[in-house]
Coordinates of C-alpha atoms in Angstrom, one line a residue:
M1 CA 120.5 87.0 102.1
F2 CA 120.2 90.6 103.5
R3 CA 122.8 92.5 101.5
H4 CA 124.4 94.4 104.4
F5 CA 125.8 93.0 107.6
D6 CA 129.2 94.8 108.2
R7 CA 129.6 98.6 108.0
K8 CA 130.6 98.6 104.4
Q9 CA 127.6 96.5 103.5
Q10 CA 125.3 98.7 105.6
R11 CA 126.6 101.7 103.7
E12 CA 125.7 99.9 100.5
L13 CA 122.1 99.5 101.6
A14 CA 122.0 103.2 102.6
G15 CA 123.4 103.9 99.2
C16 CA 120.8 101.7 97.6
E17 CA 118.0 103.7 99.2
A18 CA 119.9 107.0 98.4
N19 CA 120.1 106.0 94.8
H20 CA 116.4 105.3 94.8
I21 CA 115.7 108.7 96.3
I22 CA 117.6 110.4 93.5
C23 CA 115.5 108.3 91.0
A24 CA 112.3 109.2 92.9
K25 CA 113.1 112.9 92.8
R26 CA 113.7 112.7 89.1
H27 CA 110.0 111.5 89.0
Q28 CA 108.9 114.4 91.3
F29 CA 108.5 112.1 94.3
F30 CA 110.1 113.5 97.5
F31 CA 111.8 111.4 100.1
F32 CA 111.7 113.8 103.1
V33 CA 108.3 115.2 103.8
S34 CA 108.4 117.8 106.5
G35 CA 105.8 117.5 109.2
V36 CA 104.3 114.2 107.9
T37 CA 104.2 111.2 110.2
F38 CA 103.1 107.9 108.8
S39 CA 101.0 105.4 110.8
Y40 CA 100.1 101.9 109.6
G41 CA 96.5 101.2 110.1
T42 CA 93.6 99.2 108.5
A43 CA 94.3 101.0 105.3
G44 CA 98.1 100.6 105.5
F45 CA 99.9 103.9 104.8
R46 CA 98.1 106.6 102.9
A47 CA 99.0 110.1 101.8
D48 CA 99.3 112.3 98.8
G49 CA 100.7 110.0 96.0
L50 CA 103.6 112.4 95.3
K51 CA 104.9 112.0 98.9
L52 CA 104.9 108.2 99.2
S53 CA 108.0 107.1 97.1
S54 CA 110.2 106.4 100.1
T55 CA 107.4 105.0 102.2
V56 CA 106.6 102.5 99.4
F57 CA 110.2 101.7 99.0
R58 CA 110.5 100.9 102.7
A59 CA 107.2 98.9 102.6
G60 CA 108.9 96.7 99.9
V61 CA 111.6 95.9 102.4
L62 CA 109.0 95.3 105.1
A63 CA 107.1 92.9 102.8
A64 CA 110.2 90.9 102.1
L65 CA 111.0 90.6 105.8
R66 CA 107.4 89.5 106.4
S67 CA 107.7 86.8 103.8
L68 CA 111.0 85.6 105.3
K69 CA 109.5 85.5 108.8
T70 CA 106.4 83.5 107.7
G71 CA 108.0 81.3 105.1
Y72 CA 105.2 82.1 102.7
A73 CA 104.3 84.6 99.9
V74 CA 102.8 87.9 101.0
G75 CA 101.1 90.7 99.0
L76 CA 101.8 94.3 98.6
M77 CA 99.0 96.5 97.2
I78 CA 99.3 100.0 96.0
T79 CA 95.9 101.8 96.4
A80 CA 94.0 104.4 98.3
S81 CA 90.6 102.7 97.9
H82 CA 87.9 105.4 98.1
N83 CA 90.2 108.3 98.6
P84 CA 90.6 111.1 95.9
I85 CA 92.7 110.2 92.9
T86 CA 95.6 112.4 94.1
D87 CA 96.1 110.1 97.1
N88 CA 97.7 106.7 97.1
G89 CA 98.7 104.1 99.7
I90 CA 100.4 100.9 100.4
K91 CA 99.4 97.9 102.5
I92 CA 100.6 94.4 103.0
A93 CA 98.6 91.2 102.8
D94 CA 99.7 88.3 105.1
P95 CA 100.0 84.7 103.8
D96 CA 96.4 83.9 104.6
G97 CA 95.3 86.8 102.4
G98 CA 94.3 88.9 105.4
M99 CA 95.9 92.0 106.6
M100 CA 99.4 92.2 108.0
A101 CA 99.6 90.9 111.6
Q102 CA 98.9 93.8 114.1
D103 CA 102.1 93.1 116.1
W104 CA 104.2 94.2 113.1
E105 CA 102.5 97.6 112.8
P106 CA 104.8 99.4 115.3
F107 CA 107.8 98.3 113.3
A108 CA 106.1 99.4 110.1
D109 CA 105.6 102.8 111.6
A110 CA 109.2 103.0 112.8
L111 CA 110.5 102.0 109.4
A112 CA 108.3 104.5 107.5
N113 CA 109.3 107.4 109.8
A114 CA 113.1 106.7 110.0
P115 CA 114.7 110.1 109.4
D116 CA 117.5 109.0 107.1
P117 CA 118.9 105.9 105.3
Q118 CA 121.3 105.0 108.1
S119 CA 118.6 105.0 110.7
F120 CA 116.5 102.9 108.3
V121 CA 119.3 100.3 108.0
K122 CA 119.8 100.0 111.7
L123 CA 116.1 99.5 112.3
V124 CA 116.0 96.7 109.7
L125 CA 119.0 94.9 111.1
H126 CA 117.9 95.2 114.7
F127 CA 114.3 94.0 113.9
A128 CA 115.6 91.0 111.9
K129 CA 117.7 90.0 114.8
E130 CA 114.9 90.4 117.3
E131 CA 112.4 88.4 115.2
N132 CA 115.0 85.7 114.4
I133 CA 114.6 86.3 110.7
S134 CA 117.2 84.4 108.7
L135 CA 119.0 86.6 106.2
S136 CA 121.2 83.9 104.8
R137 CA 121.6 83.3 101.1
E138 CA 119.5 80.2 101.3
S139 CA 116.5 82.3 102.5
S140 CA 114.1 83.7 99.9
A141 CA 111.0 85.9 100.0
V142 CA 108.1 86.1 97.5
I143 CA 106.0 89.2 97.2
L144 CA 102.9 89.6 94.9
L145 CA 102.5 93.2 93.8
G146 CA 99.4 94.9 92.6
R147 CA 98.1 98.4 92.0
D148 CA 94.9 100.2 91.0
T149 CA 94.4 102.7 88.2
R150 CA 95.8 105.8 90.0
P151 CA 98.4 107.8 87.9
T152 CA 101.0 107.6 90.7
G153 CA 100.7 103.8 90.9
E154 CA 103.2 102.9 88.2
S155 CA 106.1 104.9 89.7
L156 CA 105.2 103.7 93.2
L157 CA 105.3 100.1 92.0
E158 CA 108.9 100.6 90.9
A159 CA 109.7 102.1 94.3
A160 CA 108.3 98.9 95.9
K161 CA 110.4 96.7 93.6
Q162 CA 113.5 98.6 94.5
G163 CA 112.8 98.0 98.2
I164 CA 112.2 94.3 97.7
K165 CA 115.5 94.1 95.8
C166 CA 117.3 95.1 98.9
I167 CA 116.8 91.6 100.3
I168 CA 118.9 89.3 98.1
G169 CA 116.9 86.3 96.9
S170 CA 113.6 88.1 97.1
V171 CA 111.2 87.7 94.2
A172 CA 108.7 90.4 93.2
L173 CA 105.8 89.0 91.1
D174 CA 103.9 91.9 89.4
M175 CA 100.3 90.9 89.1
G176 CA 99.4 94.1 87.2
I177 CA 96.4 96.4 87.7
V178 CA 94.1 94.5 89.9
T179 CA 91.4 95.1 92.6
T180 CA 92.6 95.0 96.2
P181 CA 90.5 91.8 96.9
Q182 CA 92.0 90.1 93.8
L183 CA 95.5 90.6 95.2
H184 CA 94.5 89.3 98.6
W185 CA 92.8 86.3 96.9
M186 CA 95.9 85.6 94.9
V187 CA 98.1 85.6 98.0
R188 CA 95.8 83.2 99.8
S189 CA 95.4 80.9 96.8
K190 CA 99.1 80.7 96.1
N191 CA 99.9 79.8 99.7
M192 CA 97.2 77.1 99.6
G193 CA 98.9 75.5 96.6
M194 CA 96.2 76.6 94.2
K195 CA 96.3 78.5 90.9
A196 CA 96.5 82.2 91.7
S197 CA 96.2 84.2 88.4
E198 CA 93.5 86.7 87.6
S199 CA 92.0 84.3 85.1
D200 CA 91.8 81.7 87.9
Y201 CA 90.0 84.2 90.1
F202 CA 87.5 84.9 87.3
M203 CA 87.0 81.2 86.7
Q204 CA 86.4 80.4 90.3
L205 CA 83.8 83.2 90.7
S206 CA 82.0 82.4 87.5
E207 CA 81.8 78.6 88.1
S208 CA 80.6 79.1 91.7
F209 CA 78.0 81.6 90.5
R210 CA 76.8 79.2 87.8
C211 CA 76.5 76.4 90.3
L212 CA 74.4 78.5 92.6
M213 CA 72.2 79.8 89.8
D214 CA 71.5 76.3 88.5
M215 CA 70.1 75.3 91.9
I216 CA 67.6 78.2 92.3
P217 CA 64.2 76.7 92.7
K218 CA 62.2 77.0 89.5
E219 CA 59.3 78.7 91.1
M220 CA 61.6 81.5 92.4
T221 CA 63.4 82.1 89.1
V222 CA 63.1 85.9 88.3
K223 CA 60.0 86.1 90.4
G224 CA 59.5 89.7 91.1
I225 CA 63.1 90.5 90.1
V226 CA 64.2 93.3 87.9
T227 CA 66.6 91.3 85.7
Q228 CA 69.0 94.1 84.7
L229 CA 71.6 95.3 87.2
M230 CA 73.2 98.7 86.8
V231 CA 76.7 99.0 88.4
D232 CA 78.7 102.1 89.2
G233 CA 82.4 101.2 88.9
A234 CA 83.6 104.4 90.6
N235 CA 85.7 105.2 87.5
G236 CA 88.2 102.7 88.8
V237 CA 89.6 99.2 88.4
G238 CA 86.4 97.4 89.7
G239 CA 84.3 98.5 86.8
D240 CA 86.9 97.3 84.4
K241 CA 87.2 93.9 86.0
L242 CA 83.4 93.5 86.2
E243 CA 83.3 94.1 82.4
Q244 CA 85.7 91.2 82.0
L245 CA 83.9 89.0 84.5
K246 CA 80.4 89.5 83.1
T247 CA 81.3 87.8 79.9
L248 CA 81.7 84.6 81.8
L249 CA 78.3 84.9 83.6
T250 CA 74.9 83.5 82.5
G251 CA 71.5 84.4 84.0
L252 CA 72.5 87.9 84.9
Q253 CA 72.3 91.1 82.8
I254 CA 74.9 93.7 84.0
Q255 CA 75.5 97.2 82.6
V256 CA 78.5 98.9 84.0
K257 CA 78.9 102.7 84.1
N258 CA 81.8 104.7 85.3
T259 CA 84.7 102.5 84.3
S260 CA 88.2 103.9 84.0
K261 CA 88.4 103.1 80.3
Q262 CA 85.2 105.0 79.4
G263 CA 86.7 108.3 80.6
E264 CA 83.4 109.2 82.1
G265 CA 84.9 110.9 85.1
I266 CA 87.6 111.0 87.8
L267 CA 88.2 108.1 90.2
N268 CA 85.9 108.4 93.2
E269 CA 84.8 111.9 92.3
G270 CA 81.0 112.0 92.7
V271 CA 80.9 108.2 92.2
G272 CA 81.6 105.0 94.2
A273 CA 80.3 103.2 97.2
D274 CA 81.7 105.6 99.8
Y275 CA 80.1 108.6 98.0
V276 CA 76.7 106.9 97.6
Q277 CA 76.7 105.6 101.2
K278 CA 77.6 108.9 102.8
E279 CA 75.8 111.4 100.6
K280 CA 72.8 109.1 99.9
V281 CA 72.5 110.4 96.3
P282 CA 73.0 108.6 93.0
P283 CA 76.5 108.6 91.5
R284 CA 77.3 110.5 88.3
C285 CA 75.9 109.1 85.1
F286 CA 72.8 107.7 87.0
G287 CA 69.6 109.6 86.7
P288 CA 65.9 109.5 85.7
N289 CA 66.4 106.8 83.1
D290 CA 67.5 104.4 85.9
I291 CA 64.5 105.0 88.2
G292 CA 63.2 101.7 89.4
L293 CA 66.3 99.7 88.5
R294 CA 68.4 97.6 90.8
C295 CA 71.7 99.5 91.1
A296 CA 75.0 98.8 92.8
S297 CA 78.1 100.8 93.5
L298 CA 81.7 99.7 94.0
D299 CA 84.4 101.8 95.5
G300 CA 87.7 102.7 93.8
D301 CA 89.6 99.5 94.5
A302 CA 86.4 97.3 94.6
D303 CA 86.5 96.1 98.3
R304 CA 83.2 97.9 99.2
L305 CA 79.8 97.4 97.8
V306 CA 76.4 99.1 98.4
Y307 CA 73.1 98.8 96.5
F308 CA 70.6 101.5 95.9
R309 CA 67.4 102.4 94.0
I310 CA 66.8 105.9 92.6
S311 CA 63.6 107.3 94.1
K312 CA 60.6 107.6 91.8
I313 CA 59.6 110.8 93.7
N314 CA 62.9 112.6 93.4
S315 CA 65.6 111.3 91.0
S316 CA 68.3 113.0 93.0
S317 CA 67.7 110.8 96.1
I318 CA 68.0 107.1 96.7
D319 CA 66.8 104.2 98.7
L320 CA 70.1 102.9 100.1
V321 CA 70.9 99.3 100.9
D322 CA 74.1 99.4 102.8
G323 CA 76.5 96.8 104.3
D324 CA 74.1 96.1 107.2
K325 CA 71.3 94.9 104.8
I326 CA 73.8 93.0 102.7
L327 CA 74.9 91.2 105.9
S328 CA 71.3 90.5 106.9
L329 CA 70.5 89.1 103.4
F330 CA 73.5 86.8 103.6
A331 CA 72.7 85.7 107.2
L332 CA 69.2 84.9 106.2
F333 CA 70.4 82.7 103.3
I334 CA 73.0 80.9 105.4
K335 CA 70.5 80.2 108.1
A336 CA 68.1 78.8 105.6
Q337 CA 70.7 76.5 104.1
L338 CA 71.8 75.2 107.5
H339 CA 68.1 74.5 108.4
C340 CA 67.6 72.6 105.2
L341 CA 70.9 70.7 105.6
N342 CA 69.9 69.5 109.0
K343 CA 66.4 68.4 107.9
S344 CA 65.6 64.8 107.5
E345 CA 62.3 63.8 105.7
S346 CA 61.9 60.8 108.0
D347 CA 62.6 62.1 111.5
G348 CA 62.2 65.8 111.2
L349 CA 65.0 68.1 112.5
R350 CA 68.2 66.7 113.9
N351 CA 71.8 68.0 114.3
V352 CA 73.4 66.5 111.3
L353 CA 76.1 69.1 111.0
P354 CA 76.2 71.5 114.0
A355 CA 77.6 74.9 113.0
R356 CA 78.3 77.9 115.2
V357 CA 77.3 80.9 113.2
G358 CA 78.5 84.4 114.3
V359 CA 77.5 87.8 113.0
V360 CA 80.1 90.4 113.6
Q361 CA 79.3 94.2 113.5
T362 CA 80.7 97.4 114.9
A363 CA 78.9 100.0 117.0
Y364 CA 78.3 101.9 113.8
A365 CA 75.9 99.2 112.6
N366 CA 72.3 100.5 112.6
G367 CA 70.5 99.3 115.7
A368 CA 67.6 98.0 113.6
S369 CA 69.9 95.6 111.8
T370 CA 71.3 94.3 115.0
D371 CA 67.7 93.7 116.4
Y372 CA 66.7 92.0 113.2
L373 CA 69.7 89.6 113.3
K374 CA 69.0 88.7 116.9
Q375 CA 65.4 88.0 116.1
L376 CA 66.6 85.5 113.6
G377 CA 68.2 83.7 116.5
L378 CA 71.8 84.5 115.4
E379 CA 74.7 85.3 117.7
V380 CA 75.6 88.9 117.2
V381 CA 78.9 90.4 118.6
L382 CA 80.5 93.8 118.3
T383 CA 84.1 94.6 117.8
P384 CA 86.1 97.9 117.7
T385 CA 85.9 99.8 114.4
G386 CA 88.2 98.4 111.7
V387 CA 88.1 95.4 109.4
K388 CA 91.1 93.8 111.2
Y389 CA 89.0 93.4 114.3
L390 CA 85.9 92.2 112.5
H391 CA 87.8 89.6 110.4
K392 CA 89.7 88.2 113.4
K393 CA 86.4 87.8 115.4
A394 CA 84.6 86.2 112.5
A395 CA 87.3 83.6 112.1
E396 CA 86.4 82.2 115.5
Y397 CA 83.2 80.7 114.2
D398 CA 82.3 77.8 111.9
I399 CA 80.7 80.4 109.8
G400 CA 81.5 84.1 110.5
I401 CA 79.7 86.9 108.7
Y402 CA 80.9 90.4 109.0
F403 CA 80.1 93.7 107.3
E404 CA 80.5 97.3 108.0
A405 CA 77.8 99.8 107.0
N406 CA 80.1 101.2 104.4
G407 CA 79.8 97.9 102.5
H408 CA 83.1 96.2 103.4
G409 CA 82.6 92.6 104.5
T410 CA 82.6 88.9 103.7
I411 CA 81.8 85.4 105.0
L412 CA 84.4 83.1 106.6
F413 CA 84.1 79.3 106.7
S414 CA 86.4 77.3 109.0
E415 CA 88.4 74.6 107.4
Y416 CA 86.9 72.1 110.0
F417 CA 83.4 73.0 108.9
L418 CA 84.2 72.8 105.2
S419 CA 85.8 69.4 105.6
N420 CA 82.7 68.0 107.4
L421 CA 80.4 69.7 104.9
Q422 CA 82.3 68.2 102.0
K423 CA 82.0 64.8 103.6
M424 CA 78.3 65.2 104.2
G425 CA 77.8 66.4 100.6
N426 CA 79.5 63.2 99.4
D427 CA 77.4 61.0 101.6
L428 CA 74.2 62.7 100.5
A429 CA 75.2 62.4 96.8
S430 CA 75.4 58.6 97.4
S431 CA 72.3 58.1 99.5
N432 CA 70.0 61.0 98.7
A433 CA 71.2 62.8 95.6
G434 CA 69.1 65.8 94.5
S435 CA 67.4 66.1 97.9
E436 CA 67.0 69.4 99.5
P437 CA 69.7 68.7 102.2
H438 CA 72.0 67.6 99.3
K439 CA 71.3 70.9 97.5
A440 CA 71.9 72.9 100.7
A441 CA 75.3 71.3 101.1
L442 CA 76.2 72.1 97.5
R443 CA 75.0 75.6 97.9
L444 CA 77.1 76.2 101.0
L445 CA 80.2 74.7 99.4
A446 CA 79.7 77.0 96.3
V447 CA 79.2 80.0 98.5
S448 CA 82.6 79.3 100.2
K449 CA 84.2 79.4 96.8
L450 CA 82.2 82.4 95.4
I451 CA 82.8 84.7 98.4
N452 CA 86.3 86.0 99.0
Q453 CA 87.4 84.6 102.3
A454 CA 90.5 86.7 102.4
V455 CA 88.9 90.1 102.5
G456 CA 85.8 92.1 101.5
D457 CA 85.3 91.8 97.8
A458 CA 82.7 93.9 95.9
L459 CA 82.7 91.6 92.9
S460 CA 82.2 88.3 94.7
G461 CA 79.8 90.0 97.1
L462 CA 77.7 91.4 94.2
L463 CA 77.4 88.0 92.6
L464 CA 76.3 86.4 95.9
V465 CA 73.7 89.2 96.4
E466 CA 72.3 88.5 93.0
V467 CA 72.1 84.7 93.6
V468 CA 70.4 85.2 97.0
L469 CA 67.8 87.7 95.6
Q470 CA 66.8 85.2 92.9
Y471 CA 66.8 82.3 95.4
M472 CA 64.5 84.2 97.6
G473 CA 62.4 85.5 94.7
W474 CA 62.9 89.0 96.1
S475 CA 62.5 92.3 94.3
M476 CA 64.6 95.3 95.4
Q477 CA 61.5 96.5 97.3
N478 CA 61.4 93.2 99.3
W479 CA 65.0 93.8 100.3
I480 CA 64.6 97.4 101.2
E481 CA 61.6 96.5 103.5
L482 CA 63.6 93.8 105.4
Y483 CA 63.6 96.3 108.3
D484 CA 63.5 100.0 108.7
D485 CA 66.8 101.7 109.6
L486 CA 66.7 104.0 112.7
P487 CA 67.5 107.6 111.8
S488 CA 71.1 108.4 112.7
R489 CA 73.6 111.2 112.7
Q490 CA 77.4 111.3 112.8
L491 CA 79.3 114.4 114.0
K492 CA 82.9 115.1 114.8
V493 CA 84.4 117.4 117.4
K494 CA 87.9 118.9 117.2
V495 CA 89.9 118.4 120.4
A496 CA 93.4 119.2 121.6
D497 CA 94.2 115.5 122.3
R498 CA 92.1 112.6 121.0
T499 CA 94.0 110.2 123.3
A500 CA 92.3 111.8 126.3
V501 CA 89.2 109.7 125.4
I502 CA 89.6 106.0 126.3
T503 CA 86.8 103.6 125.4
T504 CA 85.8 100.0 126.2
N505 CA 83.1 97.5 125.2
A506 CA 83.9 97.7 121.5
E507 CA 84.1 101.5 121.7
T508 CA 80.6 101.9 123.0
K509 CA 81.5 103.1 126.5
V510 CA 83.9 105.9 127.7
V511 CA 86.2 105.1 130.5
Q512 CA 88.1 108.4 130.5
P513 CA 87.5 111.3 131.0
F514 CA 85.5 110.4 134.1
G515 CA 81.9 111.7 133.9
L516 CA 81.6 111.9 130.1
Q517 CA 79.9 108.5 129.8
Q518 CA 77.4 109.5 132.5
A519 CA 76.6 112.7 130.6
I520 CA 76.1 110.6 127.4
D521 CA 73.8 108.2 129.2
A522 CA 71.7 111.1 130.6
E523 CA 71.3 112.6 127.2
T524 CA 70.5 109.3 125.5
A525 CA 67.8 108.5 128.1
K526 CA 65.8 111.5 126.9
Y527 CA 65.1 110.0 123.5
H528 CA 62.9 107.0 122.5
Q529 CA 65.1 104.3 120.9
G530 CA 68.1 106.5 121.6
R531 CA 71.6 105.2 121.3
C532 CA 74.8 107.2 121.3
F533 CA 78.6 106.6 121.6
V534 CA 81.8 108.5 121.0
R535 CA 85.2 107.3 120.0
P536 CA 88.5 109.0 119.1
S537 CA 89.6 109.1 115.5
G538 CA 92.5 106.9 114.6
T539 CA 94.3 109.5 112.6
E540 CA 93.4 113.0 113.7
D541 CA 92.5 114.9 116.8
I542 CA 88.8 114.7 116.6
I543 CA 86.2 112.7 118.5
R544 CA 83.5 111.0 116.5
V545 CA 79.9 111.1 117.7
Y546 CA 77.3 108.6 116.6
A547 CA 73.6 108.9 117.6
E548 CA 70.4 107.1 116.8
A549 CA 66.8 107.8 117.7
F550 CA 63.2 107.3 116.6
S551 CA 63.2 110.3 114.3
Q552 CA 65.9 112.2 112.3
E553 CA 65.2 115.3 114.4
A554 CA 65.7 113.4 117.6
A555 CA 68.9 111.8 116.3
D556 CA 70.3 115.2 115.2
S557 CA 69.4 116.7 118.6
L558 CA 71.1 113.8 120.5
A559 CA 74.2 114.1 118.5
R560 CA 74.5 117.8 119.0
S561 CA 73.9 117.5 122.8
V562 CA 76.6 114.8 123.2
S563 CA 79.0 116.8 121.0
Q564 CA 78.6 119.7 123.4
H565 CA 79.5 117.5 126.3
V566 CA 82.6 116.2 124.5
D567 CA 83.6 119.8 123.9
H568 CA 83.1 120.7 127.5
F569 CA 84.9 117.7 129.0
L570 CA 88.0 118.0 126.8
G571 CA 88.3 121.7 127.2
F572 CA 88.7 122.6 123.5
R573 CA 85.7 124.5 122.3
T574 CA 85.1 124.7 118.6
S575 CA 82.3 124.1 116.1
Q576 CA 81.1 120.6 115.2
K577 CA 81.2 119.5 111.6
S578 CA 79.1 116.8 110.1
D579 CA 80.8 113.9 108.3

């Protein structure tokens, strides 16, 4: 039951928050942050970790209300992913393990920005009434809590618990220090009636990995593959968890650098997937001794993954394999299994198990990757930038594959497809056990358990990459040469008001201000293989410019020209700064 209905009880809730504020100040967290406005986005709320105490407290209340509304457990993760160690954040996982429903984001914003405890109480009570959320003593909420390795995490976790306690009957389950994908997986598993501990997560991944490795064709086993994998753990939780996971794996040699326990450096500083992908240089602790090896990099909370190889010519540069090529590798594997599954030795090809496969990207995906996927005969669609859009679209398919270039992505299998696949697998086990179609069915079922279907997961994604490379008999060079990325450039232009730019067609076309899109089109037409779009930032008054062309010089020139048009149309002239 919500603790506070009448005025006296409302004062009690205000007092509850006020007492928490005093406690927070004692820990050098500050409740009122002058000039800071919080906005709930794909990453939840993020800010300096020392300014988040009250926001996390309120997110605890929000999570409890979300659990009451849905009737299922939800998750609350304290992390700032690839941000600097001084930052922290809070985000809520819905019962399906995905991100909180978008229609709750305005309420989250209002709650986080309430100017005082009294306003906060009124917002909570009003929203509960509008959403028909029962606050009786018979109602209960379950919230799974997790945090990464940031020093502010422990205090913020206590703030979240205090917020949850404001809803009587709410239960906060502390899952400890975990990766963000682990917490999402735990929420999804719990609500599906499955075991949901960290050991269960490790067991499911390792068993699925073993199943897939056992079915690799003998002629492909380690053919052209460098057996050892070097992994950059971003000095964070992902490296620590991979150290635990690798003890359960066979057929894969992993050496992890940059874990938080080793004390090799600071979280995300000169390390991690975001750093490697943007700077295109090796992370710290990687150098000449690693030349030629297959390397991977996780981000701070292990929901992003990129691969790279240190250049033999210059050990300070890399051959980057980003999310686009990870997606392409997975799509190629899935397509091969479906082809094999629908193959009958007696009558050739037939539609045994039709499956609609969709590949979902954003406009930031390199144009070469999109062309490659279309050449495979796959359906490719674009969504606005943000995992919440990609995930939602991917869920519309029997098999939906999505990745952003930054390395965040996963594969979704519909329950309908998995049910039919399981039935077919059982039928084949009885009539044609050990056949290639039978193995294909088993592989797809194993992939559905190995890959994290709740959210992008660097650990599960890494294991699937390793399986597919060995299945294909591919070296790192084979993967790199899958297609050649078009040179690109990203710039950002400061503007007075980013909302003056309105886009459509998955952010690839400008609707307002009138005339800007025509100017972009005119500039783009000057360059062979040119492509360019602009979009407003979601958090600050800047307009992001992305350009591609046949050469790096041409891409740079196109980006600069379009940036000048943006500056001209929005009437706020300033210098452009590269990301």
